[in-house]
């Protein structure tokens, strides 16, 4: 923590990946506002939609680590409610297992959901993209995200998005996702059930997400990063 304060103090310029992160730098590291540049992240061109495969059960997709701020146990609890409303639905979790955080698998076992959840572990890039493309919805219930790159990737692949209404996520998704408070189990379950059971809503979110994701490019991020270095060089 001391090192982070010292780095923030010494840096000529600081690049933040969202306005939310900029506020965190100011509020928590006492970083001077005038030396922070906001450069949003982008989506690689291979993240794009594909025709859905027929005959497969609908699945909700989560991509990420199991750290506590990711709020994965709450997602498991909300999925228990979704599973009652939509018996065919499954939950697919992509991300490395972590023995430090056993809460989510333990919660799934306690709720009798072990057979309804696919713990994929690490996914190669092409496998990750295919899962985004085929997901009935992508869900990110995090308590905090610096940018939320996975929601951008999901939207670019045509997945309807349900995510938390805190930190950078509303800034990134705009009006292209259903937003839920990170502690609201029933609200999360209702949002996911709505996407699974209302094709018109899912189609609308899909179109909004595709349009929103197109505004985030690595070319723009590169230009803004070069500009930040130029400002640092002229300081």
XYZ file of C-alpha atoms in Angstrom:
235
model
C 0.000 0.000 0.000
C 2.854 2.374 0.800
C 4.421 1.578 -2.562
C 1.167 2.408 -4.384
C 1.004 5.807 -2.674
C 4.632 6.509 -3.599
C 4.143 5.481 -7.230
C 1.049 7.681 -7.523
C 3.007 10.608 -6.068
C 6.087 10.218 -8.276
C 4.432 9.468 -11.629
C 4.386 12.271 -14.196
C 1.158 10.910 -15.673
C -1.207 8.155 -14.560
C -3.383 6.221 -17.005
C -6.722 5.045 -15.618
C -8.882 2.534 -17.491
C -12.170 4.212 -16.503
C -13.568 7.317 -14.839
C -14.365 5.074 -11.885
C -10.695 4.119 -11.554
C -9.761 7.787 -11.837
C -11.999 8.557 -8.872
C -10.436 5.674 -6.920
C -6.939 7.031 -7.611
C -7.965 10.445 -6.321
C -9.929 9.194 -3.322
C -7.698 6.347 -2.134
C -4.177 7.212 -3.345
C -4.399 11.012 -3.167
C -3.338 11.174 -6.811
C -3.408 14.676 -8.307
C -6.461 14.846 -10.615
C -4.701 16.956 -13.243
C -2.147 14.249 -14.055
C -4.620 11.399 -14.628
C -5.573 10.399 -18.179
C -8.567 8.111 -18.731
C -7.957 5.592 -21.501
C -10.714 3.030 -21.893
C -9.821 -0.500 -22.918
C -10.861 -2.110 -26.198
C -12.076 -5.360 -27.723
C -10.052 -7.409 -30.192
C -11.698 -8.007 -33.594
C -11.953 -11.769 -33.099
C -14.598 -11.150 -30.435
C -17.651 -11.155 -32.679
C -21.044 -12.874 -32.787
C -21.765 -16.265 -34.341
C -25.012 -18.096 -35.149
C -26.393 -19.952 -32.102
C -26.141 -23.734 -32.014
C -29.514 -25.427 -31.814
C -30.394 -28.149 -29.373
C -28.182 -27.132 -26.445
C -29.553 -26.199 -22.998
C -29.315 -22.458 -22.323
C -26.418 -21.494 -20.101
C -25.461 -18.431 -18.120
C -21.775 -17.559 -18.368
C -19.367 -16.105 -15.811
C -15.726 -15.425 -16.697
C -13.196 -14.418 -14.080
C -11.359 -15.259 -10.898
C -12.937 -16.401 -7.630
C -11.658 -13.533 -5.464
C -14.238 -12.343 -2.904
C -14.922 -9.044 -4.688
C -16.113 -11.006 -7.713
C -19.170 -12.017 -5.651
C -19.331 -15.546 -7.013
C -21.157 -17.107 -4.016
C -24.012 -14.639 -4.534
C -24.195 -15.678 -8.193
C -24.481 -19.317 -7.094
C -27.344 -18.398 -4.753
C -29.127 -16.397 -7.466
C -28.705 -19.291 -9.886
C -30.481 -21.544 -7.401
C -33.536 -19.318 -7.871
C -33.076 -19.229 -11.660
C -32.865 -23.026 -11.765
C -36.333 -23.274 -10.220
C -37.843 -20.866 -12.751
C -35.955 -22.264 -15.760
C -35.265 -25.971 -15.120
C -33.205 -26.413 -18.291
C -30.780 -23.602 -17.489
C -27.155 -24.221 -16.566
C -24.396 -22.025 -15.175
C -20.922 -22.146 -16.748
C -17.974 -20.697 -14.832
C -14.739 -20.048 -16.710
C -11.727 -19.148 -14.632
C -8.897 -20.778 -12.715
C -9.736 -22.708 -9.541
C -8.337 -21.124 -6.399
C -7.967 -23.103 -3.172
C -7.948 -19.850 -1.186
C -11.600 -19.249 -2.055
C -13.660 -22.442 -1.692
C -16.900 -20.596 -0.906
C -18.560 -20.773 -4.336
C -18.143 -24.551 -4.914
C -19.168 -25.177 -1.311
C -22.287 -23.061 -1.753
C -23.150 -24.897 -4.965
C -22.850 -28.248 -3.186
C -24.947 -27.053 -0.251
C -27.705 -25.899 -2.611
C -27.664 -29.149 -4.599
C -26.469 -27.426 -7.774
C -23.300 -29.404 -8.465
C -24.844 -31.135 -11.480
C -26.160 -27.869 -12.911
C -22.871 -25.926 -12.885
C -19.960 -26.434 -15.289
C -16.624 -25.456 -13.712
C -14.550 -25.081 -16.859
C -11.296 -23.730 -15.434
C -8.927 -22.052 -17.851
C -10.244 -21.634 -21.409
C -8.104 -21.116 -24.496
C -8.931 -17.929 -26.443
C -10.985 -19.693 -29.113
C -12.906 -21.631 -26.453
C -13.576 -18.436 -24.508
C -14.944 -16.696 -27.592
C -17.176 -19.666 -28.435
C -18.632 -19.584 -24.928
C -19.358 -15.867 -25.164
C -21.041 -16.445 -28.530
C -23.287 -19.261 -27.329
C -24.185 -17.958 -23.857
C -27.831 -17.149 -23.208
C -26.527 -14.351 -20.977
C -23.251 -13.184 -19.504
C -23.278 -12.253 -15.822
C -20.779 -10.276 -13.758
C -22.009 -9.600 -10.182
C -18.751 -7.972 -8.976
C -18.609 -5.561 -6.072
C -15.907 -3.607 -7.904
C -14.308 -3.556 -11.369
C -11.627 -1.228 -12.691
C -12.953 -1.571 -16.224
C -14.906 -4.803 -16.673
C -13.240 -6.015 -19.861
C -15.221 -9.265 -19.828
C -18.532 -7.423 -20.234
C -17.119 -5.713 -23.325
C -15.963 -9.030 -24.754
C -19.347 -10.599 -24.050
C -21.254 -7.737 -25.697
C -18.960 -7.854 -28.736
C -19.827 -11.558 -29.107
C -23.565 -10.885 -28.907
C -24.244 -12.116 -25.367
C -26.912 -10.228 -23.377
C -25.252 -8.849 -20.236
C -26.425 -8.689 -16.625
C -23.979 -6.987 -14.269
C -23.588 -4.949 -11.104
C -24.522 -1.300 -10.964
C -21.332 -0.158 -9.201
C -17.820 1.136 -9.990
C -16.937 1.148 -13.696
C -19.615 -1.241 -14.951
C -22.442 1.270 -15.610
C -19.879 3.491 -17.330
C -18.813 0.664 -19.635
C -22.167 -0.933 -20.493
C -24.249 2.245 -20.776
C -27.842 1.267 -21.587
C -26.806 -2.102 -23.061
C -27.186 -4.293 -19.950
C -29.458 -5.056 -17.028
C -27.910 -3.557 -13.877
C -28.385 -5.027 -10.395
C -27.026 -4.038 -6.984
C -24.167 -6.415 -6.066
C -25.880 -7.618 -2.869
C -29.306 -8.207 -4.401
C -29.728 -11.970 -4.835
C -33.391 -11.792 -5.818
C -32.813 -8.894 -8.210
C -30.005 -10.779 -9.921
C -32.155 -13.904 -10.201
C -35.035 -11.899 -11.666
C -32.797 -10.213 -14.236
C -31.258 -13.501 -15.364
C -34.637 -15.230 -15.496
C -36.027 -12.362 -17.578
C -33.266 -12.722 -20.151
C -33.777 -16.486 -20.310
C -37.559 -16.314 -20.659
C -38.113 -13.141 -22.692
C -36.662 -13.501 -26.211
C -37.528 -9.905 -27.118
C -35.585 -8.569 -24.134
C -32.615 -10.822 -24.901
C -32.584 -9.715 -28.549
C -32.753 -6.052 -27.566
C -29.853 -6.424 -25.116
C -27.880 -8.283 -27.754
C -28.278 -5.481 -30.299
C -27.539 -2.773 -27.735
C -24.446 -4.641 -26.586
C -23.061 -5.067 -30.083
C -23.475 -1.344 -30.748
C -21.926 -0.407 -27.411
C -18.894 -2.678 -27.823
C -18.040 -1.115 -31.179
C -17.178 2.133 -29.376
C -14.292 0.441 -27.519
C -11.267 -0.213 -29.740
C -7.624 -0.897 -28.971
C -6.696 1.545 -31.736
C -8.335 4.344 -29.758
C -6.725 3.097 -26.555
C -3.322 3.141 -28.264
C -3.777 6.709 -29.528
C -4.793 7.921 -26.081
C -1.868 6.083 -24.468
C 0.587 7.760 -26.860
C -0.967 11.117 -25.980
C -0.446 10.388 -22.283
C 3.239 9.674 -22.900
C 3.532 12.883 -24.901
C 2.069 14.841 -21.985
C 4.490 13.113 -19.613
C 7.405 13.973 -21.884
C 6.485 17.635 -22.038
C 5.915 18.008 -18.274
